[in-house]
PDB file of C-alpha atoms in Angstrom:
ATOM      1  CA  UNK A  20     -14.460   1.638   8.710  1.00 41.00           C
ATOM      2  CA  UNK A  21     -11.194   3.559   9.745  1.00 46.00           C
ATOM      3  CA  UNK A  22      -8.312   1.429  11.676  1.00 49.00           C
ATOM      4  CA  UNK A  23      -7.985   2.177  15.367  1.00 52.00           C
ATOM      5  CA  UNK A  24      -4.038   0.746  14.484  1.00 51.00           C
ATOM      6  CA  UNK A  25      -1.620   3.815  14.413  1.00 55.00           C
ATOM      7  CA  UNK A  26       0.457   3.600  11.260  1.00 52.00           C
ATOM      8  CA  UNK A  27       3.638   5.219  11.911  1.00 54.00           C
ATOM      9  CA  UNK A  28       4.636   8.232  10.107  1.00 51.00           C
ATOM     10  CA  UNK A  29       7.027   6.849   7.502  1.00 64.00           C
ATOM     11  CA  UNK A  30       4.392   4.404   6.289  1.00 79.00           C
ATOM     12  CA  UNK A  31       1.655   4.167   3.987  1.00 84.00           C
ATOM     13  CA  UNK A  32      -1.173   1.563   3.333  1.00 85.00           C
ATOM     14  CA  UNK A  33      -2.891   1.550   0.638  1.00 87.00           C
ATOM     15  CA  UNK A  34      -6.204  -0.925  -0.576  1.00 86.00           C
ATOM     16  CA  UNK A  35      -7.618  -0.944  -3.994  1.00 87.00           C
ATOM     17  CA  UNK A  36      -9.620  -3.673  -5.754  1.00 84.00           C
ATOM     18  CA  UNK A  37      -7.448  -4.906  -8.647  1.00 76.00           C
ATOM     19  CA  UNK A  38      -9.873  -7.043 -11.306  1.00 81.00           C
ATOM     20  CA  UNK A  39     -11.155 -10.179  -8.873  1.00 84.00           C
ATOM     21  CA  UNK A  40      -9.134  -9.551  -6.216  1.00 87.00           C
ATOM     22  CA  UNK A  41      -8.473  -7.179  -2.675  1.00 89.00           C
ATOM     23  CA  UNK A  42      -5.201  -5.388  -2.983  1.00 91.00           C
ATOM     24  CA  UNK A  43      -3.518  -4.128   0.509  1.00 91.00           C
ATOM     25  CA  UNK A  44       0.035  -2.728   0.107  1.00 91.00           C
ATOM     26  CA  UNK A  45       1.630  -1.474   3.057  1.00 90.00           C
ATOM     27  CA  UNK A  46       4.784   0.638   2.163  1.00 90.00           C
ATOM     28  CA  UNK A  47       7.164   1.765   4.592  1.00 87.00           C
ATOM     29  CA  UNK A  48      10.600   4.048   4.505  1.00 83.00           C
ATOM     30  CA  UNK A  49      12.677   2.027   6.802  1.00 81.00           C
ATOM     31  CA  UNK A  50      16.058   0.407   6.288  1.00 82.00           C
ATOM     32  CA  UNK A  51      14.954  -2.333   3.444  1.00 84.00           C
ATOM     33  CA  UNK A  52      15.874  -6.001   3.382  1.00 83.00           C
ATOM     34  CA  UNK A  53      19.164  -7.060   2.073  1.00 82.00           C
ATOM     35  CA  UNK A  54      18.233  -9.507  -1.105  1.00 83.00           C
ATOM     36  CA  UNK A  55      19.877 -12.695   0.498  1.00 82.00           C
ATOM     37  CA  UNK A  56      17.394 -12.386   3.255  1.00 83.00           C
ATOM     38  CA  UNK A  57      14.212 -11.706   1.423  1.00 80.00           C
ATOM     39  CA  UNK A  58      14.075 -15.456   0.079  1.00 80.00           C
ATOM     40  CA  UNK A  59      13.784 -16.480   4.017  1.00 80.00           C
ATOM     41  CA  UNK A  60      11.442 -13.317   5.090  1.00 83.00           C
ATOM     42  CA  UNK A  61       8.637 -15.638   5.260  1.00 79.00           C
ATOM     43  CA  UNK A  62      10.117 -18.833   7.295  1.00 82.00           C
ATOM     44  CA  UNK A  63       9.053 -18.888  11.078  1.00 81.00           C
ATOM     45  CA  UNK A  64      10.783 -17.369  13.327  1.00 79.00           C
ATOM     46  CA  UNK A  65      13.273 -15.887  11.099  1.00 78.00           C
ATOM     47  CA  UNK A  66      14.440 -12.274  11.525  1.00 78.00           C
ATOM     48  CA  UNK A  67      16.591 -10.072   9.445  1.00 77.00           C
ATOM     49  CA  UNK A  68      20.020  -8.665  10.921  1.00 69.00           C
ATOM     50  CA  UNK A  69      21.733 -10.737  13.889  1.00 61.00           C
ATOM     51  CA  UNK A  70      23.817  -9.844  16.521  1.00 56.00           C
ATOM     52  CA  UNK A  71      24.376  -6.481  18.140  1.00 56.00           C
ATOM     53  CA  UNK A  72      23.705  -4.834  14.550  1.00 55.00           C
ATOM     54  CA  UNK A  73      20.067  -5.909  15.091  1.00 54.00           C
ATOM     55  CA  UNK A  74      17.755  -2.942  16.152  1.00 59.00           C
ATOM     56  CA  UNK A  75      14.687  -4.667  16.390  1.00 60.00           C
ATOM     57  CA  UNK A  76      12.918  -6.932  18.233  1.00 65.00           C
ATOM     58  CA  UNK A  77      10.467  -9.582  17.570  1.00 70.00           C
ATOM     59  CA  UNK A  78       9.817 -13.329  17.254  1.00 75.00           C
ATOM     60  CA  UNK A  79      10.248 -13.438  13.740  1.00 77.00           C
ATOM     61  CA  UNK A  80       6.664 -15.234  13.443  1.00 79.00           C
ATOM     62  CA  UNK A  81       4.220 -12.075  12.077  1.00 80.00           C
ATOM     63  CA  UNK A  82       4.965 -12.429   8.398  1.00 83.00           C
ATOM     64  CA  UNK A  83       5.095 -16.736   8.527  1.00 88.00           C
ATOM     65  CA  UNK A  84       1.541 -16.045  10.767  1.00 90.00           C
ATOM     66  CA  UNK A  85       0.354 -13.743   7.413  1.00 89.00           C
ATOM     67  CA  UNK A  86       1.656 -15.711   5.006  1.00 90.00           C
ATOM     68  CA  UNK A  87      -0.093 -18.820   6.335  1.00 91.00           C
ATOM     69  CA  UNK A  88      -3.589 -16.616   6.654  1.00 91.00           C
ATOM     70  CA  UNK A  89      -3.242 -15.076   3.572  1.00 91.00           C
ATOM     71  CA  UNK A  90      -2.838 -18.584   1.890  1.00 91.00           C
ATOM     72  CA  UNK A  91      -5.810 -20.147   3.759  1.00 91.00           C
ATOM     73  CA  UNK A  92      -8.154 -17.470   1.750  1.00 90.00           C
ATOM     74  CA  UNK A  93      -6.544 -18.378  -1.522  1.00 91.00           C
ATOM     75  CA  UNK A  94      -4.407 -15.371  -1.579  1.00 92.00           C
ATOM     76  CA  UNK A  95      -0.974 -14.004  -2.169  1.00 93.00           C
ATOM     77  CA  UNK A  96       1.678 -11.744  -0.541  1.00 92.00           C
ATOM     78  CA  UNK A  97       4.656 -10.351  -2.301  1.00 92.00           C
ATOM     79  CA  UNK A  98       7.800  -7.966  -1.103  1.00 90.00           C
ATOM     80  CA  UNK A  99       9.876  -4.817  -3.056  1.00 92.00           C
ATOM     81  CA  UNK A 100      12.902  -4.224  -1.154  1.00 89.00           C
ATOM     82  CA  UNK A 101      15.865  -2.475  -1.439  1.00 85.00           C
ATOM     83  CA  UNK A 102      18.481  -1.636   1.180  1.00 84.00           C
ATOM     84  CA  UNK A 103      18.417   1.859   2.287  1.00 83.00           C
ATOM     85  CA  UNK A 104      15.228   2.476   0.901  1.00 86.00           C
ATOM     86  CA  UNK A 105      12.457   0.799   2.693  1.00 88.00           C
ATOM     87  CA  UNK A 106      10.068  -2.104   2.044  1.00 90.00           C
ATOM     88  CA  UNK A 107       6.594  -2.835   0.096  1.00 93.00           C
ATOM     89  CA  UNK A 108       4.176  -5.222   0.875  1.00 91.00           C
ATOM     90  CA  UNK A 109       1.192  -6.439  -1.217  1.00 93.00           C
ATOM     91  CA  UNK A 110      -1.739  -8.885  -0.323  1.00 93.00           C
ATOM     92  CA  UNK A 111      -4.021  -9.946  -3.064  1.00 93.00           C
ATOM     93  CA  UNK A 112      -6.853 -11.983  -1.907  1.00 92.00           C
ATOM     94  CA  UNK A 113      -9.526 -13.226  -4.332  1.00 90.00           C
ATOM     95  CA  UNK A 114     -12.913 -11.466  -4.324  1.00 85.00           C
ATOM     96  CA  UNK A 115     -15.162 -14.622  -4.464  1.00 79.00           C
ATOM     97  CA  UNK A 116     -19.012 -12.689  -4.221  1.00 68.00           C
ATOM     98  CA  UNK A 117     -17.923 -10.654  -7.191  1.00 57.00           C
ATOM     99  CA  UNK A 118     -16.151 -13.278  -9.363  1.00 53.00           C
ATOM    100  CA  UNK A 119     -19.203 -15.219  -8.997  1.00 56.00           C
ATOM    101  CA  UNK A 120     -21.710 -11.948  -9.056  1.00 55.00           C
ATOM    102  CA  UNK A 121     -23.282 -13.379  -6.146  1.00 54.00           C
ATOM    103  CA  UNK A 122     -25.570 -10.567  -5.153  1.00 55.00           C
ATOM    104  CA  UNK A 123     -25.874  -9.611  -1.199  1.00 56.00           C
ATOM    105  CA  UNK A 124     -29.397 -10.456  -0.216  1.00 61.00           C
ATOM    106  CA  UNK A 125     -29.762  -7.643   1.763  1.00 65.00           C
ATOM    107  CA  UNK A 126     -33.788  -6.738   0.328  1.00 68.00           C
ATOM    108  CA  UNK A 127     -36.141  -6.747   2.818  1.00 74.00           C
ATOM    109  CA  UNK A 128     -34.188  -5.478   5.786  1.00 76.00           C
ATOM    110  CA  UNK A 129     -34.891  -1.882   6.102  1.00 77.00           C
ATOM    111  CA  UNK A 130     -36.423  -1.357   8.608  1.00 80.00           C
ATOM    112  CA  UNK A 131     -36.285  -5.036  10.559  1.00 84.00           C
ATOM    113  CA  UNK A 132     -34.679  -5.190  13.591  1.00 86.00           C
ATOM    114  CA  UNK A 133     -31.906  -7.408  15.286  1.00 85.00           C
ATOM    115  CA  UNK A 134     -30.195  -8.027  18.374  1.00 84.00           C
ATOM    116  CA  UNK A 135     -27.176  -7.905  18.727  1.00 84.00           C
ATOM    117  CA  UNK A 136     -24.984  -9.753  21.901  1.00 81.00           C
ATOM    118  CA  UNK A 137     -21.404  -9.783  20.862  1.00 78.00           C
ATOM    119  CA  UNK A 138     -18.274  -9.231  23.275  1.00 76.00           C
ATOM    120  CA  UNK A 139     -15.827  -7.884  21.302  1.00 76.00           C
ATOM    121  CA  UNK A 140     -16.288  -3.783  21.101  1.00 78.00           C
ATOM    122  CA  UNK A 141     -14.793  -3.771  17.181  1.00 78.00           C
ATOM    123  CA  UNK A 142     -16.444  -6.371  16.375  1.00 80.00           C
ATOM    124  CA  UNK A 143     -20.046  -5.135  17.162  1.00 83.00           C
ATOM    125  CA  UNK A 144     -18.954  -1.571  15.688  1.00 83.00           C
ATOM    126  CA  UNK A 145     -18.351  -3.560  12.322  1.00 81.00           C
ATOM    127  CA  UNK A 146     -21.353  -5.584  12.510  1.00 84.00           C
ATOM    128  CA  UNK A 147     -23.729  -2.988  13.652  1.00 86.00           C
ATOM    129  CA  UNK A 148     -22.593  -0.536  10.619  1.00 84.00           C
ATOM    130  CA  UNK A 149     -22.605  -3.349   8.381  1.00 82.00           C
ATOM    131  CA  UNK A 150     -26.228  -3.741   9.366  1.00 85.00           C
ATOM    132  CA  UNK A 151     -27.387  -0.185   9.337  1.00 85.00           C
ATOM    133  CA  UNK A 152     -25.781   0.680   5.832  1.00 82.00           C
ATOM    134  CA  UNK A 153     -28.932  -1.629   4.892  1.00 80.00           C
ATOM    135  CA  UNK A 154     -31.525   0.112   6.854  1.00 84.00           C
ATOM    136  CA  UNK A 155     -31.343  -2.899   9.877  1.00 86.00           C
ATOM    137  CA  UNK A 156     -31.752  -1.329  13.073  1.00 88.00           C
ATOM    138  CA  UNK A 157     -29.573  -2.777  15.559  1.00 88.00           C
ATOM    139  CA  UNK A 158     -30.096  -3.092  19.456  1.00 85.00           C
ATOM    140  CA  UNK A 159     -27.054  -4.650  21.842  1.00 79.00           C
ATOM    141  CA  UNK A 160     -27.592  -7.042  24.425  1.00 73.00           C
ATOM    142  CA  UNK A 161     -24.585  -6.127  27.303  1.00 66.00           C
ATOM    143  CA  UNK A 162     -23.589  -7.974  30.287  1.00 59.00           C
ATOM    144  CA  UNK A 163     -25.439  -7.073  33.282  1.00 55.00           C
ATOM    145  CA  UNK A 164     -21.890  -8.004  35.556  1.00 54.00           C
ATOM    146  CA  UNK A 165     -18.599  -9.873  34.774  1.00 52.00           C
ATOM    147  CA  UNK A 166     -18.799 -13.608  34.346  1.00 51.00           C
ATOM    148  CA  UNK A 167     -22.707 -13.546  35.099  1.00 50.00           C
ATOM    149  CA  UNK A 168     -24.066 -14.755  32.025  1.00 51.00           C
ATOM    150  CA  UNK A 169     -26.901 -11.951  32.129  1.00 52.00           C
ATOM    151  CA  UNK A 170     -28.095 -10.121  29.666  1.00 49.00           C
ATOM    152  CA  UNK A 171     -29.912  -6.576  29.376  1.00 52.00           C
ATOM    153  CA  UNK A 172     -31.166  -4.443  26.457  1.00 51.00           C
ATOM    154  CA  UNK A 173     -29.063  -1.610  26.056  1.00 49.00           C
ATOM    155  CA  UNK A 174     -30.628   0.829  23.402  1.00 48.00           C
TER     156      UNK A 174
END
């Protein structure tokens, strides 16, 4: 499902599946990291540069937030940096279902139908294409005003 997230220009992302695990590298051209600052990258609320020197802003909590996520799900993140010549980042998160060739039990939906009442617009794009890949048709249940609590079929 394609990213409504723009990815500037000078950056690339990347996902492969590498053995048991979900690879993400996000690569991008800007300044790089100074090494003396990569060993704190990951502390909260830390941010590379200081003073007037410092170009960007931030509260130095995005890479502590996906370092902490990233370790919930038994994964890993790793940096390649070099001044002047921009920054790599990798996530490797385990693949669980396949280690364990857990099979999707997805027989016997074609053709069933479900109803769907979720809130979040991405959310029931995801789940809704999820859904029909296996033949599930899907109907949405939408809010008949704000706050009302009502419900209507919306085909």
């Amino acid at each position: 499902m394609p990213s409504n997230l723009p990815i500037p220009a000078a950056s690339s992302c990347t996902f492969s599946c590498a053995g048991d695990y979900l690879q993400i590298s996000v690569r991008d051209t800007g300044e790089g990291i100074p090494a003396k600052e990569v060993v704190r990258l990951f502390d909260p609320f830390f941010q590379v540069g200081t003073g007037v020197q410092r170009n960007f802003q931030g509260t130095g909590l995005g890479l502590a937030i996906c370092e902490k996520l990233i370790s919930m799900m038994d994964g890993d993140i790793a940096v390649e940096t070099e001044p002047g010549m921009g920054s790599r980042f990798t996530i490797r998160i385990p693949l669980y279902g396949v280690q364990n060739g857990t099979p999707l039990l997805a027989d016997g939906l074609a053709e069933k139908c479900c109803w769907l009442a979720v809130h979040n617009t991405a959310l029931t794009m995801f789940i809704t294409s999820l859904l029909n890949h296996h033949g599930v048709k899907v109907k949405k249940l939408c809010r008949r005003g704000a706050g009302s609590g009502r419900y209507f079929a919306h085909r």
